[in-house]
XYZ file of C-alpha atoms in Angstrom:
468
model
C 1.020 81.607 -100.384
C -0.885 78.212 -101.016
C -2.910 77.344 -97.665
C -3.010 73.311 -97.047
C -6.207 72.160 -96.681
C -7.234 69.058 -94.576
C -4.837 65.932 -95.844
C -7.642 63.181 -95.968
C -7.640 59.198 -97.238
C -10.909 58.131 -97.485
C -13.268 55.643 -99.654
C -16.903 57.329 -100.858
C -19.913 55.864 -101.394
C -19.247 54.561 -104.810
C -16.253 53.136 -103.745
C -14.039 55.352 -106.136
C -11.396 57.024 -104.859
C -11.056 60.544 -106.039
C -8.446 63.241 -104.360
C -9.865 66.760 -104.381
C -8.537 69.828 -105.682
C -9.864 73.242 -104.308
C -7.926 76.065 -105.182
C -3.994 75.881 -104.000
C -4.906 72.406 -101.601
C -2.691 70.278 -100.494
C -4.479 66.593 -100.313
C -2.970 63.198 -100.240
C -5.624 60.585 -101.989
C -6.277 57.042 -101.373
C -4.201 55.011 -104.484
C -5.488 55.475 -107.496
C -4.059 52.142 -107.991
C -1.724 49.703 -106.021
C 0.224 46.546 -105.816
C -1.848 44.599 -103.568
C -0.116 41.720 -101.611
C -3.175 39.275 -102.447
C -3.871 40.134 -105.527
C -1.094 42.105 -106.830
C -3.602 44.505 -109.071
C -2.322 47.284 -110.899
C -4.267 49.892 -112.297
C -3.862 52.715 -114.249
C -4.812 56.245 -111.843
C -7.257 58.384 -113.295
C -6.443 61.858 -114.720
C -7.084 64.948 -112.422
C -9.480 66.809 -115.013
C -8.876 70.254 -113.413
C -4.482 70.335 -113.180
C -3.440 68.280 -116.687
C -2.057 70.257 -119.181
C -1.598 66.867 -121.230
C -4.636 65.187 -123.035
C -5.161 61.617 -122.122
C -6.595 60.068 -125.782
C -8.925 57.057 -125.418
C -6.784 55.863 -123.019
C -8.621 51.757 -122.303
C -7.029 49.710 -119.916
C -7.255 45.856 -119.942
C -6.529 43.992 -117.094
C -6.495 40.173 -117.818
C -4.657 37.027 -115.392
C -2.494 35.015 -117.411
C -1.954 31.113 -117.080
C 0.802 31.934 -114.467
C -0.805 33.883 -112.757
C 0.131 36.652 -112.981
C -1.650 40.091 -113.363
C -1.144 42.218 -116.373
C -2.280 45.441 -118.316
C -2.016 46.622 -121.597
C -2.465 49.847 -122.291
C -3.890 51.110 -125.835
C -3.252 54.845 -126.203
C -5.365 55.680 -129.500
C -4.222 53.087 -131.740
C -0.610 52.743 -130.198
C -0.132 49.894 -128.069
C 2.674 50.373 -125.270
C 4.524 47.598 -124.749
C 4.884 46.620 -121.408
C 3.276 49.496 -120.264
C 1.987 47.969 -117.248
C 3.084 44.380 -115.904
C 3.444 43.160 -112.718
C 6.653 40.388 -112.445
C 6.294 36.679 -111.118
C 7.886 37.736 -107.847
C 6.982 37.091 -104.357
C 5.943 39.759 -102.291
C 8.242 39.971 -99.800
C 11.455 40.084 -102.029
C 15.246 38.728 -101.597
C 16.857 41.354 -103.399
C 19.924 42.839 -101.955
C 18.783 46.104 -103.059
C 16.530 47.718 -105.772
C 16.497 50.087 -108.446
C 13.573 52.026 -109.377
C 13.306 54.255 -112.937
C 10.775 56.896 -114.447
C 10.268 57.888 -117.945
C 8.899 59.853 -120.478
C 6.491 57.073 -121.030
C 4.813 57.421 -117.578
C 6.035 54.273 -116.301
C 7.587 53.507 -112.802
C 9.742 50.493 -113.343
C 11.144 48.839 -109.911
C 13.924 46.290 -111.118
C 15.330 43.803 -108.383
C 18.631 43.379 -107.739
C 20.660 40.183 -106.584
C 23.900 38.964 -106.120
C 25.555 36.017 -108.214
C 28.845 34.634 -109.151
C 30.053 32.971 -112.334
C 31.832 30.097 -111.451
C 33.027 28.839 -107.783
C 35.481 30.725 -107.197
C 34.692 32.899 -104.421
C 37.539 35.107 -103.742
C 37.617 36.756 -107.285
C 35.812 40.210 -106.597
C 35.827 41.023 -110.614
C 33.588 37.778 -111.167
C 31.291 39.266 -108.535
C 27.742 39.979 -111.205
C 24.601 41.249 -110.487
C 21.449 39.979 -111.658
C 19.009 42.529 -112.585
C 14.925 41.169 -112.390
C 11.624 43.813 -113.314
C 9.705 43.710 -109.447
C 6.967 46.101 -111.124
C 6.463 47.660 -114.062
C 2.899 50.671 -113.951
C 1.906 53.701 -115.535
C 2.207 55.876 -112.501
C 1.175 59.193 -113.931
C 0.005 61.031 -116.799
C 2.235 63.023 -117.806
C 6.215 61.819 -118.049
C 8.272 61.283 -114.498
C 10.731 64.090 -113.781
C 11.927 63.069 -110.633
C 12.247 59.985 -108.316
C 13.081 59.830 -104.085
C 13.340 57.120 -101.581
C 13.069 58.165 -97.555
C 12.775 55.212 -95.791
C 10.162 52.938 -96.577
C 8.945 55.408 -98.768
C 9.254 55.955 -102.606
C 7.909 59.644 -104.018
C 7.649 60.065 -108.125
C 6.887 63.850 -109.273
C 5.836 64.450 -112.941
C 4.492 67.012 -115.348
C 0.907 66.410 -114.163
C 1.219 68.361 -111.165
C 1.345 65.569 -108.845
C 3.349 63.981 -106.264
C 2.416 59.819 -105.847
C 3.568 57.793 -102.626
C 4.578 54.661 -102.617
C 5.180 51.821 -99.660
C 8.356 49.754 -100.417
C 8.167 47.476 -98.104
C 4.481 46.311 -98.766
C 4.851 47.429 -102.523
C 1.716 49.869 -102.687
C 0.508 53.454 -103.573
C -0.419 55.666 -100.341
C -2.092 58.053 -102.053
C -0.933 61.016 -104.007
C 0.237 64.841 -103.141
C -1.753 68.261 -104.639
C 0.023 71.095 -103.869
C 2.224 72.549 -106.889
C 0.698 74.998 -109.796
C 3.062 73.428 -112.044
C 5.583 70.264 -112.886
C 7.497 68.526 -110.205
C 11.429 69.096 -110.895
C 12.858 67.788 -107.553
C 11.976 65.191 -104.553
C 13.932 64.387 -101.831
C 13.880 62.995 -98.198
C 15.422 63.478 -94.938
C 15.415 60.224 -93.640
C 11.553 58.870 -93.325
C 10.353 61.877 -91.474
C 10.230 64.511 -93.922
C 10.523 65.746 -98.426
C 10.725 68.502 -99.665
C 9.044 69.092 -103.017
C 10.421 71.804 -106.052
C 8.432 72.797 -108.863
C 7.659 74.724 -111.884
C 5.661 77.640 -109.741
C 8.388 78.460 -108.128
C 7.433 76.895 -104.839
C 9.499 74.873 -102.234
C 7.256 72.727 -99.945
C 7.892 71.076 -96.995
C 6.271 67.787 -95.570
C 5.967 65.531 -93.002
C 5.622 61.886 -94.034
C 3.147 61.043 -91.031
C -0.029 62.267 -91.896
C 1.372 63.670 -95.429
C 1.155 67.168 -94.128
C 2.496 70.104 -95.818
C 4.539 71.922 -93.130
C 5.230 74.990 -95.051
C 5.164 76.142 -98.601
C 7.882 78.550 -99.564
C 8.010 81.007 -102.488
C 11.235 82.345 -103.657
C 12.265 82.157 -107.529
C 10.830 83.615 -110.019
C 10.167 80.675 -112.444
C 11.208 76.823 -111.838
C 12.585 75.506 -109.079
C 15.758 73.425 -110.757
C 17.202 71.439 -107.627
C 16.758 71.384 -103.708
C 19.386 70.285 -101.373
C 19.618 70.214 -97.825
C 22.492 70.775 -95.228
C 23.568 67.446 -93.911
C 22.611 69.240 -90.384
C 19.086 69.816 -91.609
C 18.900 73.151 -90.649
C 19.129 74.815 -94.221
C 18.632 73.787 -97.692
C 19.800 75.415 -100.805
C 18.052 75.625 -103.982
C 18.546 76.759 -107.781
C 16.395 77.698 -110.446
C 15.724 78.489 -114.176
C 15.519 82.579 -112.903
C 19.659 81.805 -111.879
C 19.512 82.600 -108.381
C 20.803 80.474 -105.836
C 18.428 80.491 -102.357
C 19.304 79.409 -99.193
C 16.318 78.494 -97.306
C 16.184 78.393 -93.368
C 14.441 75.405 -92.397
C 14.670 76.092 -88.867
C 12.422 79.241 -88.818
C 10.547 78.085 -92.642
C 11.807 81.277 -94.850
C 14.041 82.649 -97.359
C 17.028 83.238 -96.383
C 20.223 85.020 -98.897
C 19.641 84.998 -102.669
C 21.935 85.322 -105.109
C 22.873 85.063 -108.977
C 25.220 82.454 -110.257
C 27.351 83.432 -113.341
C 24.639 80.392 -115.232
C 21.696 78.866 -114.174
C 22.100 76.004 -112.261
C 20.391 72.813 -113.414
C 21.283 70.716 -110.289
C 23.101 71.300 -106.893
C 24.486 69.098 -104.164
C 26.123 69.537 -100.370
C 29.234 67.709 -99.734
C 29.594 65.217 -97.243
C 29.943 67.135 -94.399
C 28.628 70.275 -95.384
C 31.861 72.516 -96.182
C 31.169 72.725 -99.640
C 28.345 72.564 -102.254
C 28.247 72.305 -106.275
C 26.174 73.823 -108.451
C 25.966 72.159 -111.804
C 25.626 74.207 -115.054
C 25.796 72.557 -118.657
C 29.499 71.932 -119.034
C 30.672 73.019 -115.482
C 30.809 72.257 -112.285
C 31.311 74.663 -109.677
C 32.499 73.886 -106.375
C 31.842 76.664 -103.689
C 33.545 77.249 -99.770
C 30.252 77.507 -97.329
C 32.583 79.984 -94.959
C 33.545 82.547 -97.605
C 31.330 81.637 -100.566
C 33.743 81.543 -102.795
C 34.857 79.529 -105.729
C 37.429 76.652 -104.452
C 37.465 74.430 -107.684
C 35.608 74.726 -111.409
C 35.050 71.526 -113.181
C 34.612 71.486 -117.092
C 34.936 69.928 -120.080
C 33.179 70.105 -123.653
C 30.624 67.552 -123.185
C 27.397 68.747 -121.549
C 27.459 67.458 -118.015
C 23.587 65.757 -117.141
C 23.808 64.389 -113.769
C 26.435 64.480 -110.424
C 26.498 62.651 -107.305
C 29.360 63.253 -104.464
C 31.123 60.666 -102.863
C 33.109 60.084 -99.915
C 34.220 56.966 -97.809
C 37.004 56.339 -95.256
C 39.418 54.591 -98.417
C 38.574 57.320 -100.847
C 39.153 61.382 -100.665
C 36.594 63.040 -101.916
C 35.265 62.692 -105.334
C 32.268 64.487 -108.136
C 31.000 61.778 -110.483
C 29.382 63.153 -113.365
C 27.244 61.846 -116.422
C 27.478 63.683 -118.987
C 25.813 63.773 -122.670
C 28.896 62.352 -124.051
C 27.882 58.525 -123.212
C 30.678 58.496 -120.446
C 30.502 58.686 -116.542
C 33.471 60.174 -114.903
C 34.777 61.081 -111.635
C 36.512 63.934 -110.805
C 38.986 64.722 -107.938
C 37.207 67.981 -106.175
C 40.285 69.119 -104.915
C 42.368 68.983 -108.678
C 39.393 69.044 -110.797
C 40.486 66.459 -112.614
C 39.410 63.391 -114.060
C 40.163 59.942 -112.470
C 38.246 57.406 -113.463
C 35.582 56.756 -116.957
C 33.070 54.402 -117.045
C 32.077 53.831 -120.928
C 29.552 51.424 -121.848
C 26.731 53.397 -122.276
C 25.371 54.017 -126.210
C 23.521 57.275 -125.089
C 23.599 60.275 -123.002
C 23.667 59.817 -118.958
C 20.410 61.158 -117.579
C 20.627 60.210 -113.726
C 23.217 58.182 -111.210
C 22.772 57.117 -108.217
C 24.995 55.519 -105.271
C 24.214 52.433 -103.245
C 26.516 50.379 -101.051
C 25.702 46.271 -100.763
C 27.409 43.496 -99.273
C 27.705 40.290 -101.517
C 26.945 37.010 -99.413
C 30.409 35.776 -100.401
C 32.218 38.891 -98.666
C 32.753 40.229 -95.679
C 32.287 43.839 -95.768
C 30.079 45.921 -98.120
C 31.332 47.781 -101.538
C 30.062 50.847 -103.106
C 28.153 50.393 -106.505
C 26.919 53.092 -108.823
C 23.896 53.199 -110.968
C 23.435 55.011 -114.283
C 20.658 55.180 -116.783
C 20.573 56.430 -120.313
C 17.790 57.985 -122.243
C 17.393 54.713 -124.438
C 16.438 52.756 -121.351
C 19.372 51.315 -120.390
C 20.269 50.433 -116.888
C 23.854 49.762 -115.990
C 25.253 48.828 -112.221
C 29.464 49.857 -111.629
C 31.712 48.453 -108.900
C 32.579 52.005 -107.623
C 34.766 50.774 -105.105
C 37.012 48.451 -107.255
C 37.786 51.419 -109.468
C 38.741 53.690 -107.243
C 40.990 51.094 -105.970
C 42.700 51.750 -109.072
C 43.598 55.480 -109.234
C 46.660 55.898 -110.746
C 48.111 59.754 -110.073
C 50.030 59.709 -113.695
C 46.529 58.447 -115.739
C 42.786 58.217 -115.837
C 41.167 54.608 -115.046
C 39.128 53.048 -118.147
C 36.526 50.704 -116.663
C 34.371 49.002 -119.555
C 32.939 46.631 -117.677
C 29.645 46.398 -115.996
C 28.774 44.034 -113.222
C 24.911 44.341 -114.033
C 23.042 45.754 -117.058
C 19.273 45.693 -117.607
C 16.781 46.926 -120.690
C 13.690 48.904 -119.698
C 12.752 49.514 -123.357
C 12.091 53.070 -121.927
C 13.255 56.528 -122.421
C 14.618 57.107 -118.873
C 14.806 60.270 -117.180
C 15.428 59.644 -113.470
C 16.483 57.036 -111.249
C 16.602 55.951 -107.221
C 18.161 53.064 -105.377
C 16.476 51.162 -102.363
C 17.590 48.658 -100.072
C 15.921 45.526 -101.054
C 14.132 42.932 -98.558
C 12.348 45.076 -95.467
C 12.545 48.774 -94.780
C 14.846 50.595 -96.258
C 17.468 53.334 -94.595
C 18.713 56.224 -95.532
C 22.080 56.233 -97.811
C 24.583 58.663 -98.067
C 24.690 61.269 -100.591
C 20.408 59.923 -100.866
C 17.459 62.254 -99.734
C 18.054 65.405 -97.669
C 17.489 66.779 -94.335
C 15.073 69.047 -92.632
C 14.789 70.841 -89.279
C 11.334 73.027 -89.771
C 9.166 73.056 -86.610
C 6.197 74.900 -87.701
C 3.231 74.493 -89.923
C 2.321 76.153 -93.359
C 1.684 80.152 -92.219
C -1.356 80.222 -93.966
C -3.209 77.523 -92.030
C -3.935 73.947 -92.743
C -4.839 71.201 -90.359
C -3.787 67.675 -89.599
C -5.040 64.715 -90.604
C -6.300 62.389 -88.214
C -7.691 59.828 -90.377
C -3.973 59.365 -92.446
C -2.288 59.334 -88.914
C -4.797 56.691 -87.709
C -4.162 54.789 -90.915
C -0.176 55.085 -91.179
C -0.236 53.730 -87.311
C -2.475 50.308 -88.400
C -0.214 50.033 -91.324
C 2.625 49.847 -89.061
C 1.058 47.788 -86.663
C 0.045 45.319 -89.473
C 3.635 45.177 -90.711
C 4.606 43.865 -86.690
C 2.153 41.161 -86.846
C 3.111 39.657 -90.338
């Protein structure tokens, strides 16, 4: 079992800042680069020579002010010039957004896209001429290799990617922490319980556990034999649930920090999920969908159909029964009634295969009360926002609901692979069917001690957000 070493943020002489690596660590560095909030500075993070498996080649990075100023990059890769690789948008600081998206890729970049509310002519009470405007916030090469996986806990944002690394990101003051070295292997899966705690799945098989104060790995949990697919926690916190490329399904006890029952699933399961209150989870396997009973373990619905499902997110809300929607690699989104299996509702607009949804709910200034929207990417970089709750209003028990309209729709000129939604404007909380929980008490077996110095530093940080 990987022992964590001391978690440490600190500046040396030089004035680089370089995270360590000794063996199976865990460290949190200093950011290799940031978005300041005086000079808004973004710079590309060095590679860590010992844990990439991918060759950086010649990689030159140009940082220049432009006329208005603002601060760009561009990043020449051999003799291949990324567009937009790195860019830094002609916002303020302390953004208006009603909420915000944020995307990885395959090209390495973390794109954070703002999000605000607009109307097309005066008339108010139409909710169907209710758009979205969709604005870049930042756009930065966050990693070497391409970004797997993207969480938001609070004010924090976490990216995992094929370079063995986890980065962490402050959303409120729009800068890098530091960054995570724990895994042997590629970050699959991130997610938060609220702004305490993540939990971290990866290639080597290991589950990891950590507290966001002081960036301390709690525990580090071995269990499948191969790549660790999905992680999701019990809406109580006290067990999570996890599937990998070896097929077994793991439930983990987060109370006590070990494996609890294991189990083979008839395929392997890519993703999995908890319902809303825990009853039932889904396991999600190419073109099905099974739904499982928590009390007996059984099988109480399978969803399929011939198109390879990519992506699922449950939903619930006090209007709506419960519901499974699903991207698939057929362009379309659909959801699916969990108790019929059946499909209720298709959102088609995409021009490529779903990779990642997400769920967000926002109240327009010209409303009252706040809607549900969903969020879908495809892999040619396409962003597109839903009124979720407008089309469920629609359900029809005879046919399936055809919504072609969007009500935002952005171009990252990326191939996305993952996306995450934020509240926008000040720190962000914790949205349903978002992040995960955790309930472990104890520390990583195998020692490890706390950080002072990141303590210390998370408290000033705080204390500098009260004065401003």
């Amino acid at each position: 079992m990987p022992r964590a070493s001391k978690l440490r943020n600190k500046r040396d002489r030089n004035g680089d800042r370089n995270g360590d690596r000794n063996g199976d660590s865990a460290t949190i560095d200093d950011g290799h680069g940031k978005l300041s909030r005086k000079k808004r500075i973004v710079e590309e993070p060095e590679p860590e020579k010992n844990k990439i498996q991918e060759k950086k080649k010649n990689t030159k990075t140009q940082i220049r002010k432009s006329e208005n100023n603002n601060v760009q990059a561009e990043v020449e890769k051999g003799e291949n010039k990324l567009k937009n690789n790195i860019f830094i948008s002609n916002h303020s600081i302390i953004s208006t957004a009603d909420f915000r998206i944020i995307t990885g890729s395959y090209e390495r970049i973390l794109y954070g896209i703002d999000a605000r509310w607009i109307k097309e002519d005066n008339d108010q009470s139409d909710k169907d001429k209710m758009k979205l405007q969709l604005e870049p916030l930042f756009i930065f090469s966050a990693h070497i290799g391409y970004i797997k996986t993207v969480a938001v806990g609070g004010r924090y944002l976490a990216s995992g990617s094929t370079d063995e690394i986890i980065r962490i990101y402050d959303l409120k003051r729009l800068r890098e922490l530091g960054s995570l070295h724990h895994h042997n292997g590629s970050i699959t899966t991130l997610c938060f319980y609220s702004s305490t705690h993540m939990l971290s799945g990866s290639e080597d098989g290991l589950v990891a556990i950590w507290r966001t104060k002081g960036w301390e790995c709690l525990k580090s949990m071995k269990g499948h034999k191969g790549c660790v697919n999905s992680i999701a926690v019990h809406p109580s916190g006290k067990m999570a649930l996890s599937v990998g490329k070896d097929g077994a399904a793991i439930v983990w006890d987060l109370v006590n920090g070990r494996k609890g029952a294991v189990w083979k699933i008839r395929k392997e399961g890519e993703v999995v999920l908890w319902n809303t209150l825990g009853e039932f989870y889904a396991i999600l396997s190419r073109n099905e969908i099974t739904i499982y009973n928590v009390s007996d373990a059984q099988v109480s619905q399978t969803i399929t159909q011939k198109s390879m499902f990519l992506c699922m997110r449950y939903y619930k809300d006090d209007n709506v029964d419960e519901v499974i929607i699903a991207g698939s690699e057929d362009k379309i989104v659909r959801v699916f009634d969990v108790k019929t299996g059946k499909c209720i509702v298709e959102f088609s607009g995409h021009k490529n295969r779903i990779k990642s949804l997400d769920i967000i709910r926002s109240t327009p200034p010209f409303l009252s009360a706040p809607i549900t929207l969903l969020v879908s990417i495809s892999s040619d970089g396409i962003v597109n926002v839903w009124n979720l709750s407008s089309a469920l209003e629609k359900i029809k028990s005879d046919e399936v609901v055809q919504i072609n309209e969007v009500i935002g729709s952005h171009d990252t000129e990326n191939r996305l692979i993952c996306v995450v939604c934020a509240e926008g404007g000040g720190e962000n909380e914790l949205r349903e069917g978002v992040g995960v929980g955790v309930g472990v008490g104890r520390k990583q077996q195998d020692g490890g001690e706390e950080s002072k110095d990141i303590d210390k530093d998370n408290k000033e940080e705080e204390t500098d957000d009260e004065s401003e």
